[in-house]
XYZ file of C-alpha atoms in Angstrom:
403
model
C -71.397 76.484 76.528
C -74.264 77.922 78.563
C -77.566 76.192 79.096
C -80.480 77.145 76.881
C -82.977 79.530 78.419
C -86.168 78.048 79.781
C -89.148 78.654 77.469
C -91.613 81.142 78.792
C -95.373 80.478 78.702
C -98.250 82.736 79.294
C -100.086 81.542 82.328
C -103.480 79.908 81.929
C -104.966 82.504 84.205
C -103.752 85.272 81.920
C -105.041 83.487 78.809
C -108.379 82.704 80.423
C -108.757 86.329 81.332
C -107.704 87.531 77.868
C -109.893 85.013 75.992
C -112.713 85.227 78.488
C -113.087 81.465 78.915
C -111.801 78.803 81.255
C -111.807 76.033 78.555
C -108.190 76.563 77.478
C -105.385 73.970 77.216
C -101.927 73.588 75.665
C -101.170 71.137 72.823
C -99.224 68.717 74.978
C -102.014 68.559 77.504
C -104.616 68.083 74.771
C -102.611 65.288 73.155
C -102.138 63.634 76.511
C -105.889 63.711 77.076
C -106.567 62.397 73.539
C -104.116 59.572 74.125
C -105.828 58.615 77.343
C -109.220 58.596 75.624
C -108.023 56.623 72.568
C -106.168 53.990 74.512
C -108.933 53.444 77.079
C -112.063 53.785 74.927
C -114.030 50.533 74.874
C -115.728 51.462 71.596
C -112.331 51.548 69.877
C -111.381 48.065 71.054
C -110.951 45.347 68.390
C -109.594 41.875 68.025
C -108.387 42.408 64.438
C -108.333 45.326 62.026
C -108.338 44.297 58.351
C -106.813 46.140 55.402
C -104.271 46.075 52.579
C -100.581 46.463 53.432
C -98.954 49.537 51.934
C -95.578 51.275 52.241
C -94.017 48.369 54.161
C -90.527 49.042 55.507
C -88.054 48.493 58.339
C -86.586 51.389 60.311
C -82.991 51.732 61.465
C -83.935 50.443 64.933
C -85.354 47.247 63.382
C -89.001 48.170 63.895
C -91.450 47.389 61.066
C -93.718 50.169 59.824
C -96.557 49.855 57.340
C -99.985 51.263 56.575
C -103.273 49.419 56.474
C -105.585 50.735 53.751
C -109.250 50.077 53.147
C -111.719 52.061 51.031
C -109.392 55.035 50.903
C -108.770 55.206 54.652
C -105.356 54.582 56.215
C -103.989 53.768 59.651
C -100.342 53.325 60.541
C -99.058 50.090 62.121
C -95.875 49.421 64.078
C -94.375 45.997 64.769
C -91.565 46.309 67.284
C -88.330 44.504 66.501
C -88.499 42.107 69.429
C -91.896 40.847 68.176
C -90.816 40.133 64.604
C -89.621 36.607 65.344
C -93.049 35.672 66.717
C -94.843 36.562 63.464
C -95.107 33.687 60.966
C -96.598 35.746 58.147
C -94.289 37.274 55.535
C -95.588 40.778 54.964
C -95.590 42.326 51.498
C -97.203 45.376 49.988
C -100.587 44.627 48.435
C -101.520 41.653 50.590
C -104.647 41.773 52.757
C -104.023 41.063 56.423
C -105.815 41.019 59.767
C -103.784 42.771 62.459
C -104.196 42.056 66.149
C -102.961 44.777 68.476
C -103.813 47.901 70.374
C -104.239 51.545 69.542
C -101.501 53.919 70.611
C -101.585 57.690 70.390
C -98.211 59.326 69.721
C -98.575 62.541 71.643
C -95.590 64.405 70.160
C -96.766 63.870 66.602
C -100.469 63.670 67.230
C -100.730 60.351 65.380
C -102.689 57.187 66.076
C -101.005 53.852 65.321
C -101.737 50.196 65.833
C -99.101 48.482 67.966
C -99.040 45.049 66.308
C -99.134 41.835 68.309
C -99.982 39.399 65.502
C -100.595 39.423 61.744
C -102.707 36.946 59.788
C -102.827 36.893 55.996
C -106.469 36.772 54.871
C -106.134 37.111 51.107
C -105.007 39.143 48.192
C -105.461 42.863 48.678
C -108.211 44.664 46.819
C -105.852 46.941 45.019
C -103.451 44.093 44.298
C -106.294 42.360 42.447
C -107.026 45.572 40.561
C -103.317 45.899 39.747
C -103.135 42.358 38.359
C -106.329 42.863 36.342
C -104.966 46.084 34.870
C -101.675 44.412 34.070
C -103.351 41.496 32.303
C -105.489 43.928 30.303
C -102.483 45.993 29.239
C -100.535 42.850 28.417
C -103.356 41.446 26.273
C -103.507 44.759 24.385
C -99.774 44.567 23.653
C -98.750 47.550 25.785
C -96.149 45.495 27.691
C -94.553 44.049 24.544
C -90.842 45.013 24.518
C -90.958 45.201 20.716
C -93.262 48.216 20.968
C -90.810 50.269 23.003
C -89.124 53.229 21.340
C -85.384 53.740 21.495
C -84.204 56.837 23.336
C -82.054 59.280 21.368
C -78.364 59.015 22.147
C -77.955 62.787 22.405
C -81.248 64.457 23.369
C -81.195 68.232 23.009
C -84.398 69.000 24.935
C -86.013 66.952 27.703
C -89.548 67.539 28.952
C -90.239 66.622 32.584
C -93.796 66.020 33.763
C -93.861 66.390 37.547
C -94.839 68.739 40.317
C -93.010 72.016 39.731
C -92.390 72.446 43.467
C -91.295 68.880 44.231
C -87.906 67.508 45.221
C -88.312 65.083 42.315
C -88.105 68.008 39.865
C -84.935 69.308 41.518
C -83.373 65.843 41.686
C -84.180 65.052 38.036
C -82.857 68.381 36.720
C -79.739 68.179 38.878
C -78.967 64.615 37.802
C -79.362 65.547 34.120
C -77.266 68.703 34.254
C -74.554 67.019 36.317
C -74.033 64.620 33.445
C -74.686 66.978 30.535
C -75.098 70.689 31.413
C -75.943 71.709 27.835
C -79.261 69.822 27.693
C -82.325 72.072 27.552
C -85.025 71.112 30.104
C -88.637 72.213 30.284
C -90.905 71.294 33.211
C -94.608 70.677 32.669
C -96.252 71.109 36.051
C -98.719 68.396 37.042
C -100.364 66.937 40.124
C -98.804 63.590 41.015
C -101.307 62.473 43.649
C -104.907 63.121 44.500
C -108.181 62.829 42.643
C -107.125 65.046 39.729
C -103.637 63.516 39.341
C -104.430 61.121 36.473
C -106.041 63.761 34.220
C -103.327 66.254 35.110
C -100.501 63.821 34.298
C -102.109 62.747 31.017
C -102.515 66.387 29.997
C -98.896 67.172 30.857
C -97.603 64.223 28.829
C -99.796 65.129 25.844
C -98.623 68.738 25.929
C -94.974 67.699 25.970
C -95.629 65.178 23.194
C -97.083 67.960 21.036
C -93.861 69.989 21.366
C -91.716 69.065 18.313
C -88.553 70.212 20.090
C -88.895 67.726 22.971
C -86.787 64.632 22.336
C -87.622 62.699 25.519
C -90.458 62.923 28.059
C -89.723 62.090 31.707
C -92.579 61.303 34.107
C -91.312 61.339 37.678
C -92.223 61.808 41.309
C -90.567 61.010 44.620
C -91.391 58.238 47.003
C -94.734 57.817 48.666
C -97.102 55.309 50.082
C -98.628 52.660 47.901
C -101.898 54.546 47.688
C -100.085 57.675 46.497
C -98.462 55.737 43.664
C -101.635 54.029 42.504
C -102.334 56.683 39.910
C -99.337 55.314 37.986
C -101.131 51.962 37.683
C -104.229 53.388 36.025
C -104.818 52.019 32.525
C -105.821 55.372 30.920
C -102.481 56.878 31.945
C -100.612 53.802 30.687
C -102.375 54.060 27.318
C -101.421 57.726 26.976
C -97.779 56.813 27.692
C -97.938 54.022 25.116
C -99.424 56.228 22.378
C -96.902 59.067 22.567
C -94.715 59.703 19.543
C -91.968 60.916 21.871
C -90.069 58.288 23.920
C -91.203 58.258 27.571
C -89.060 57.554 30.641
C -90.744 56.870 34.003
C -88.988 57.265 37.349
C -91.456 56.951 40.209
C -90.857 56.434 43.914
C -87.964 54.498 45.407
C -85.901 51.663 43.970
C -88.351 48.968 45.088
C -91.462 50.764 43.858
C -92.833 49.311 40.643
C -95.807 50.592 38.669
C -97.522 49.689 35.420
C -96.401 53.033 34.012
C -92.824 51.736 34.450
C -93.589 48.673 32.393
C -95.405 50.533 29.615
C -92.774 53.277 29.364
C -89.962 53.027 26.857
C -87.501 53.036 29.748
C -87.658 52.882 33.534
C -85.299 54.590 35.970
C -85.578 53.637 39.624
C -85.664 57.124 41.178
C -85.766 60.794 40.114
C -82.061 61.070 40.908
C -81.352 58.432 38.256
C -83.162 60.330 35.488
C -79.759 61.653 34.462
C -78.905 58.215 33.092
C -80.896 59.043 29.944
C -78.203 61.517 28.850
C -74.524 60.763 28.284
C -71.827 62.119 30.576
C -70.273 65.100 28.840
C -66.914 64.517 30.528
C -66.935 60.898 29.372
C -67.890 61.966 25.857
C -65.071 64.519 25.801
C -62.608 61.865 26.986
C -63.910 59.410 24.389
C -63.728 62.155 21.772
C -60.103 62.873 22.668
C -59.340 59.149 22.529
C -61.129 58.828 19.191
C -59.260 61.871 17.922
C -55.949 60.291 18.931
C -56.997 57.006 17.332
C -58.157 58.871 14.248
C -54.903 60.798 13.979
C -52.930 57.581 14.445
C -55.127 55.731 11.972
C -54.910 58.660 9.555
C -51.138 58.745 9.808
C -50.878 54.966 9.459
C -53.348 54.989 6.579
C -51.559 57.827 4.807
C -48.191 56.153 5.259
C -49.556 52.797 4.165
C -51.365 54.407 1.239
C -48.268 56.348 0.230
C -46.151 53.211 0.447
C -48.715 51.280 -1.547
C -49.022 54.071 -4.092
C -45.236 54.336 -4.255
C -44.962 50.591 -4.892
C -47.763 50.722 -7.438
C -46.263 53.843 -9.034
C -42.827 52.233 -9.165
C -44.259 49.078 -10.711
C -46.355 51.131 -13.105
C -43.332 53.287 -13.948
C -41.227 50.209 -14.556
C -43.950 48.644 -16.678
C -44.433 51.900 -18.566
C -40.695 52.418 -18.985
C -40.248 48.856 -20.177
C -43.193 49.201 -22.520
C -41.959 52.577 -23.763
C -38.443 51.224 -24.190
C -39.783 48.216 -26.073
C -41.903 50.481 -28.242
C -38.979 52.868 -28.722
C -36.690 49.973 -29.511
C -39.180 48.589 -32.038
C -39.651 52.052 -33.503
C -35.889 52.553 -33.571
C -35.462 49.197 -35.294
C -38.109 50.163 -37.817
C -36.544 53.579 -38.266
C -33.115 52.020 -38.607
C -34.390 49.516 -41.112
C -36.158 52.290 -43.015
C -33.125 54.542 -42.850
C -30.770 51.752 -43.946
C -33.195 50.781 -46.673
C -33.445 54.408 -47.843
C -29.690 54.835 -47.642
C -29.120 51.632 -49.563
C -31.686 52.670 -52.140
C -30.054 56.079 -52.446
C -26.649 54.469 -52.576
C -27.862 52.037 -55.188
C -29.342 54.905 -57.187
C -26.143 56.873 -56.901
C -24.133 53.789 -57.730
C -26.389 53.136 -60.721
C -26.001 56.723 -61.807
C -22.260 56.496 -61.348
C -22.149 53.267 -63.288
C -24.282 54.761 -66.023
C -22.033 57.800 -66.095
C -19.028 55.510 -66.061
C -20.474 53.447 -68.874
C -21.253 56.600 -70.796
C -17.835 58.011 -70.135
C -16.243 54.748 -71.077
C -18.320 54.588 -74.229
C -17.268 58.102 -75.087
C -13.679 57.224 -74.390
C -14.032 54.057 -76.430
C -15.633 56.037 -79.242
C -12.867 58.623 -78.969
C -10.258 55.885 -78.996
C -11.923 54.255 -81.973
C -12.052 57.639 -83.678
C -8.423 58.153 -82.911
C -7.616 54.711 -84.271
C -9.584 55.456 -87.370
C -7.698 58.742 -87.790
C -4.447 56.966 -87.281
C -5.442 54.335 -89.802
C -6.621 57.088 -92.122
C -3.419 59.003 -91.527
C -1.458 55.830 -92.083
C -3.421 55.197 -95.266
C -2.910 58.791 -96.311
C 0.740 58.499 -95.441
C 0.953 55.273 -97.335
C -0.832 56.863 -100.260
C 1.466 59.797 -100.038
C 4.477 57.615 -100.050
C 2.999 55.729 -102.907
C 2.376 58.942 -104.777
C 5.890 60.093 -104.057
C 7.231 56.830 -105.166
C 5.126 56.971 -108.263
C 6.250 60.473 -108.937
C 9.796 59.494 -108.419
C 9.307 56.570 -110.758
C 7.851 58.791 -113.263
C 10.262 61.570 -112.855
C 13.236 59.560 -112.498
C 13.487 57.072 -115.237
C 15.384 53.961 -114.514
């Protein structure tokens, strides 16, 4: 691999001739001169510089970086790693400290920093006091009461995001949502998230999203920043607007360790814009759960149907047996009654027929007896007539034949 070509510069003589002035310099030379002035100027010398700690953090090379803020002005401070063990003060954002050190001008970046030699805590930071006062006020008004928080919908269909339309926070929030559930509709309400007009801009964006009946959840988010850049999210007017929305509000501001009053007032806090996606379910997980539920439902349906059929079969069998027994008992009783009725009718008919037969027999016998008596009378009459005849013959013979 060949070496990179040497950069070419227009000579100062050429530039001086072209610009018609000898007072020309390059950036590196200017920064070197500024550094020499800054680091040697007696009027910039100090024993301590006082301000509020903001954006405190430790770099990968174990150096401590933080900003000192006072009345809206900021200067960067660096505490080298080898000096950390000599500092007794525990540094935290919001505390007011006096820093002993020296000014250093970073020529490559054109930045002035304080190289820290010692740190002395001198009190609670101005903004920390304002923060605590605001928090107490919001708490006394009930805005921090967990009972006043709204529940987020389980399956939001449209999410409104209030953030800078050109920020990485917007991209991170949208990406994290759509990675979990691509079908969610997202609308972005552009707003300033730092600067003098940020509070009014954010409140207007939230109100506009709250007026949209199709928005199910409002997300207020921005990326990381210094403490002073996040202070707008501790303003009580903004917190009151968040509290009064009819739509649930989620706040994700800064990094994981950044906390604001807007976080506490919101219905839910997420630590960073990339975690905004946690407010929607994972579609893949839902589909897996749905498949599992479907399997469980099919199994439960089959088991229920089988159990129900078995139960119904048992109940039907018992009911059939009870009905059959009842019907058989009723049929048997009816048959007994019918038999008794039939036998009774048959006996009555038989008795009637027998009575008729007996009557006929008695009549026939009477006729026969009368006929027999008549015959006997005839015989007696005939015998009498015969006897009379014989008597007449005898008399005639007696008369006709004298003795």
